[in-house]
CSV table of C-alpha atoms in Angstrom, one decimal:
chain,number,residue,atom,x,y,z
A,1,UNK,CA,-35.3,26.9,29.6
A,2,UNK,CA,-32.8,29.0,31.3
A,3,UNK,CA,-31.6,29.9,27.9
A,4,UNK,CA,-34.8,31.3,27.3
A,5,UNK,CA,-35.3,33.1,30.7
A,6,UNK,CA,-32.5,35.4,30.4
A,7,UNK,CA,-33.7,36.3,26.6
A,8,UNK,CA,-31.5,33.9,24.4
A,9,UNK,CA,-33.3,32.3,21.5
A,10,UNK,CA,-32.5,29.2,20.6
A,11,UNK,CA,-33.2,30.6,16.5
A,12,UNK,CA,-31.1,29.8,14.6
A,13,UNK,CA,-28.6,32.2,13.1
A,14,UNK,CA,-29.7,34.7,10.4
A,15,UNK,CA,-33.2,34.5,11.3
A,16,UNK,CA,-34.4,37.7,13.5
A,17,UNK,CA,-36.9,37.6,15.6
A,18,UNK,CA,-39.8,39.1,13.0
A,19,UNK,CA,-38.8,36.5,10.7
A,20,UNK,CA,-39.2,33.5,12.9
A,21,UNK,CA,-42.2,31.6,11.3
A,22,UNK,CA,-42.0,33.7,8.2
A,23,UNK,CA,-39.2,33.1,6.4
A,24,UNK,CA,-36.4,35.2,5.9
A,25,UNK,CA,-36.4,38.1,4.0
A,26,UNK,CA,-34.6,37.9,0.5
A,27,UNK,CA,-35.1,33.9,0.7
A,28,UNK,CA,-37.2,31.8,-0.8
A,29,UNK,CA,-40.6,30.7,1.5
A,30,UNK,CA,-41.5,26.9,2.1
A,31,UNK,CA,-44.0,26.2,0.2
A,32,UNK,CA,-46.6,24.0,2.7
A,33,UNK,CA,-49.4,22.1,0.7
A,34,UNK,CA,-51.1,21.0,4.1
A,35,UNK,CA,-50.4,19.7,7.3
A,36,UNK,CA,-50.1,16.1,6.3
A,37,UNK,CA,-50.2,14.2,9.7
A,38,UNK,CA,-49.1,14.5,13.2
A,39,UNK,CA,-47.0,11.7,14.3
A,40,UNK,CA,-47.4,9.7,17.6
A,41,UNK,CA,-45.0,7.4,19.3
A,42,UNK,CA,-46.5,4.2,21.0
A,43,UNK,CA,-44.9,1.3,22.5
A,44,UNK,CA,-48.0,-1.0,21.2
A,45,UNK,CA,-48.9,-0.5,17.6
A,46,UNK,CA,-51.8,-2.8,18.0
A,47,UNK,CA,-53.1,-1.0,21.3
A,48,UNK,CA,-53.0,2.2,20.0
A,49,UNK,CA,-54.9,1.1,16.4
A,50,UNK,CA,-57.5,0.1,18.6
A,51,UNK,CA,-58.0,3.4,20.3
A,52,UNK,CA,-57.3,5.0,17.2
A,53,UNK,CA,-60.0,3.3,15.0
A,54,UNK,CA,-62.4,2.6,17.8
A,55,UNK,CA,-63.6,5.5,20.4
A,56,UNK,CA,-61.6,8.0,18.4
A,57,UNK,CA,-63.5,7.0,15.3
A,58,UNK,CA,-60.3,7.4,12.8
A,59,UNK,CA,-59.8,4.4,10.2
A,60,UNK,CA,-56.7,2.7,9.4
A,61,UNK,CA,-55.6,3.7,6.1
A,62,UNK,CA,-52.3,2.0,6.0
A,63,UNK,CA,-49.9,-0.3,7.6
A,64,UNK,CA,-46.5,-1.2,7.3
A,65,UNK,CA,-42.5,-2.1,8.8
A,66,UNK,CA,-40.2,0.7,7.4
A,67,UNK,CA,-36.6,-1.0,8.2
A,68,UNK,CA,-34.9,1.7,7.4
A,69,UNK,CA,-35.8,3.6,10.6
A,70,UNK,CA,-36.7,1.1,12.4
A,71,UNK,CA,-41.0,1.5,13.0
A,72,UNK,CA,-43.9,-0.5,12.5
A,73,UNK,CA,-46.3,2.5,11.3
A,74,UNK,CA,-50.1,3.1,10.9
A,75,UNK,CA,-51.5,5.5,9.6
A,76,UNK,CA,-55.1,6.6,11.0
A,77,UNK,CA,-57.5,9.0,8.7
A,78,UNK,CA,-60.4,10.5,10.0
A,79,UNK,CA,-63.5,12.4,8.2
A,80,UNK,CA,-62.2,16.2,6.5
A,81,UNK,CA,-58.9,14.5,5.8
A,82,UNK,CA,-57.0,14.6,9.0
A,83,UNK,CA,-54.3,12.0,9.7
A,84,UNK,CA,-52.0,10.2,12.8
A,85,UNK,CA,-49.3,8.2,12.3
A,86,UNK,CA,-49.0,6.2,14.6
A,87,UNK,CA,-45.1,4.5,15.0
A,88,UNK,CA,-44.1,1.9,17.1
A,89,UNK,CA,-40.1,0.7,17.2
A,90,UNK,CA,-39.0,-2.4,15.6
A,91,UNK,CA,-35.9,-2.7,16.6
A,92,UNK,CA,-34.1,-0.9,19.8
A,93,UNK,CA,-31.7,1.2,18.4
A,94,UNK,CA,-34.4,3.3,15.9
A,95,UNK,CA,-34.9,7.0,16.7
A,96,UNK,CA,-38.6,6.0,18.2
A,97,UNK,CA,-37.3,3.6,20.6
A,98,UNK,CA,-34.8,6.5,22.0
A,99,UNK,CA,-37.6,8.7,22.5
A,100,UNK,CA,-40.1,6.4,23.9
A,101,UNK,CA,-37.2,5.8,26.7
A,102,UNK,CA,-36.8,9.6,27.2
A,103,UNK,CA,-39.8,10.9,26.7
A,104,UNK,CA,-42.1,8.0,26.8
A,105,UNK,CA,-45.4,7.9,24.3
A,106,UNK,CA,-46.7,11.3,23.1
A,107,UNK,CA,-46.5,13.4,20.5
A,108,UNK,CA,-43.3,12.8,18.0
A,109,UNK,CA,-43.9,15.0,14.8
A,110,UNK,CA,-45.6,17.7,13.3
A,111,UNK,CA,-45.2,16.7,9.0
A,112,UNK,CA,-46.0,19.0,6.7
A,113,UNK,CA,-46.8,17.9,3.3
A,114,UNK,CA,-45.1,19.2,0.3
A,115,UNK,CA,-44.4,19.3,-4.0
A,116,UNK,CA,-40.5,18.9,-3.4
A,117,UNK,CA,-38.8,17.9,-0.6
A,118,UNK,CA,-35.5,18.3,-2.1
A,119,UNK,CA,-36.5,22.0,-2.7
A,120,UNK,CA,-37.6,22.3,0.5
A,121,UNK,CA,-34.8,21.4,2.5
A,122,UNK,CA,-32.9,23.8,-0.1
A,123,UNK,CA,-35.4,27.0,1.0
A,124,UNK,CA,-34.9,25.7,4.8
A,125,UNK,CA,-31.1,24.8,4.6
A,126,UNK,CA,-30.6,28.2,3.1
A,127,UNK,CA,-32.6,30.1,5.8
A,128,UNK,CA,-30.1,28.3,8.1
A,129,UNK,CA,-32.2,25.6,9.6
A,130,UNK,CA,-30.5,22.2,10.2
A,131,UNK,CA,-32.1,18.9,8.1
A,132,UNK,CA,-31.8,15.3,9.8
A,133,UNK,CA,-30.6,13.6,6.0
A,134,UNK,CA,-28.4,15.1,3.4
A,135,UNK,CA,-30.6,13.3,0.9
A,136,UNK,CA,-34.0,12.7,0.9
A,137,UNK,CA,-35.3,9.5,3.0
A,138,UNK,CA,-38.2,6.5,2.4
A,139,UNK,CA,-40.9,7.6,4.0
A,140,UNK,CA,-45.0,6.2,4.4
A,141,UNK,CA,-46.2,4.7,1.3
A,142,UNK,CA,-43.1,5.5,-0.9
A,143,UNK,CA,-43.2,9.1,0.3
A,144,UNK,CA,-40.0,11.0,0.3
A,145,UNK,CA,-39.2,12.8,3.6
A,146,UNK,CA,-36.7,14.6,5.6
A,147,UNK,CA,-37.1,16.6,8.8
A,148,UNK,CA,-35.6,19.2,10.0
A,149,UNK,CA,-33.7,19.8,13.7
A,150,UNK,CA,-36.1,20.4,16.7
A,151,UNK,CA,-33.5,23.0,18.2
A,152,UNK,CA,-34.3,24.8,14.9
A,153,UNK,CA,-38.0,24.4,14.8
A,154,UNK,CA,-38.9,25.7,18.5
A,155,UNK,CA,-38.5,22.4,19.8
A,156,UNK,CA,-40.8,20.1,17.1
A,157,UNK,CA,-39.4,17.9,14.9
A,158,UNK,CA,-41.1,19.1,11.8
A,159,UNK,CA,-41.4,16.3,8.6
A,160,UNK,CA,-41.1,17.4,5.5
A,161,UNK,CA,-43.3,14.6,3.1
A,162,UNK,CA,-43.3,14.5,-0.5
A,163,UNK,CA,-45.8,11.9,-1.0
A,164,UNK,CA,-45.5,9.2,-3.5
A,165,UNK,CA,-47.0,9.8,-7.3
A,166,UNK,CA,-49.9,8.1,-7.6
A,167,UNK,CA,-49.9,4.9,-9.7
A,168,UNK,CA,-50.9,5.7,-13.0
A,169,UNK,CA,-54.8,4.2,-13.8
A,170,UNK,CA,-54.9,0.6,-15.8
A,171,UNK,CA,-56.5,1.2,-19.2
A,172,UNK,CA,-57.6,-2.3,-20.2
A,173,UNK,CA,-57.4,-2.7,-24.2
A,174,UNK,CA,-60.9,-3.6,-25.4
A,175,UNK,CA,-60.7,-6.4,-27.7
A,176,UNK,CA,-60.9,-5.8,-31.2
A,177,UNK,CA,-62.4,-8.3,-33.7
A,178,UNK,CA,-60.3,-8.5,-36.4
A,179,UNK,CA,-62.6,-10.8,-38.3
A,180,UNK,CA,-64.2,-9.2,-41.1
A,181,UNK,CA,-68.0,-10.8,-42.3
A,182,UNK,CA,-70.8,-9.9,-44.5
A,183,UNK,CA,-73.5,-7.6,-43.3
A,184,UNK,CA,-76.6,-6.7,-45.1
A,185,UNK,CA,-78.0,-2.9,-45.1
A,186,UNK,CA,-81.5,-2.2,-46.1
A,187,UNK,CA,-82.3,1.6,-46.9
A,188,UNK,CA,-86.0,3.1,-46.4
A,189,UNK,CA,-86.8,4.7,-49.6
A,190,UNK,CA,-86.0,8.2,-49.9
A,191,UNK,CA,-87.6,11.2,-51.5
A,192,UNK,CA,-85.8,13.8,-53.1
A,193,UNK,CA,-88.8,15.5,-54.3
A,194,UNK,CA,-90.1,18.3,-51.9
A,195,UNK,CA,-93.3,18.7,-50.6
């Protein structure tokens, strides 16, 4: 804050201050599909499903233990497509653990959801913002995600999520008979005369 009170930014370099928010100019612009969720960090998954799903009227759309960072997850969707994640540490050492011990349970992420996340981190890396990953990480679902630096986001850590493709439909083969029988066709007379 002091930073801030005797008129230091905490931008990061090469963006001035009519840029920040709207890209730089000469640079490629993020391209945002939506706002794809807002992360929350609880310290009871369970609990917070339950006020999720019951007085906030949200549904649970999905479920599941990422290992790799450490979060049992749930993800809440509520009518006109809104969504919370809601992510509870699995282990002690994940990222959600450290910031339910500093910060305790609130507000973790604001994720944005987009075609390429590996195109995004380029168009952010070269507008000189910091990403979390080199390479892209597993995210919800099979997304792919990466975020990038709070000190270069005014403070949020902002998700980039590519989601998953969506599994291709089953076609189911009809069954062909390839037995061949006798038929018998009967033809109404015709007339070729006019009338």
């Amino acid at each position: 804050m002091a930073a801030l009170r005797r008129g230091r930014s905490r931008r990061p370099a090469g963006l001035r201050a009519g840029d920040y928010g709207g890209g730089v100019d000469g640079l490629a612009r993020l391209r945002v599909l939506a706002i794809d969720h807002v992360g929350i960090a609880v310290p009871d998954l369970d609990a917070a499903i339950a006020l999720h799903t019951g007085p906030l009227g949200g549904r649970l759309t999905h479920r599941e233990t990422n290992e790799d960072q450490g979060v049992e997850e749930a993800m809440i969707g509520f009518d006109g497509g809104a969504a919370v994640q809601l992510l509870a540490p699995s282990r002690p050492d994940s990222a959600i653990a450290r910031f339910l011990d500093r910060r305790g349970p609130g507000l973790q992420q604001l994720a944005y959801r987009v075609p390429d996340v590996e195109a995004a981190a380029s168009v952010l890396r070269s507008a000189g913002l910091r990403l979390l990953y080199d390479e892209p990480r597993r995210g919800t679902a099979g997304s792919r995600i990466n975020f990038v630096h709070p000190a270069d986001a005014g403070g949020v850590l902002v998700e980039l999520v590519e989601p998953a493709a969506a599994p291709a439909p089953e076609i189911s083969t009809p069954q062909i008979s390839t037995e061949v029988g006798t038929a018998e066709i009967s033809t109404a007379e015709i007339s070729t005369e006019s009338q």
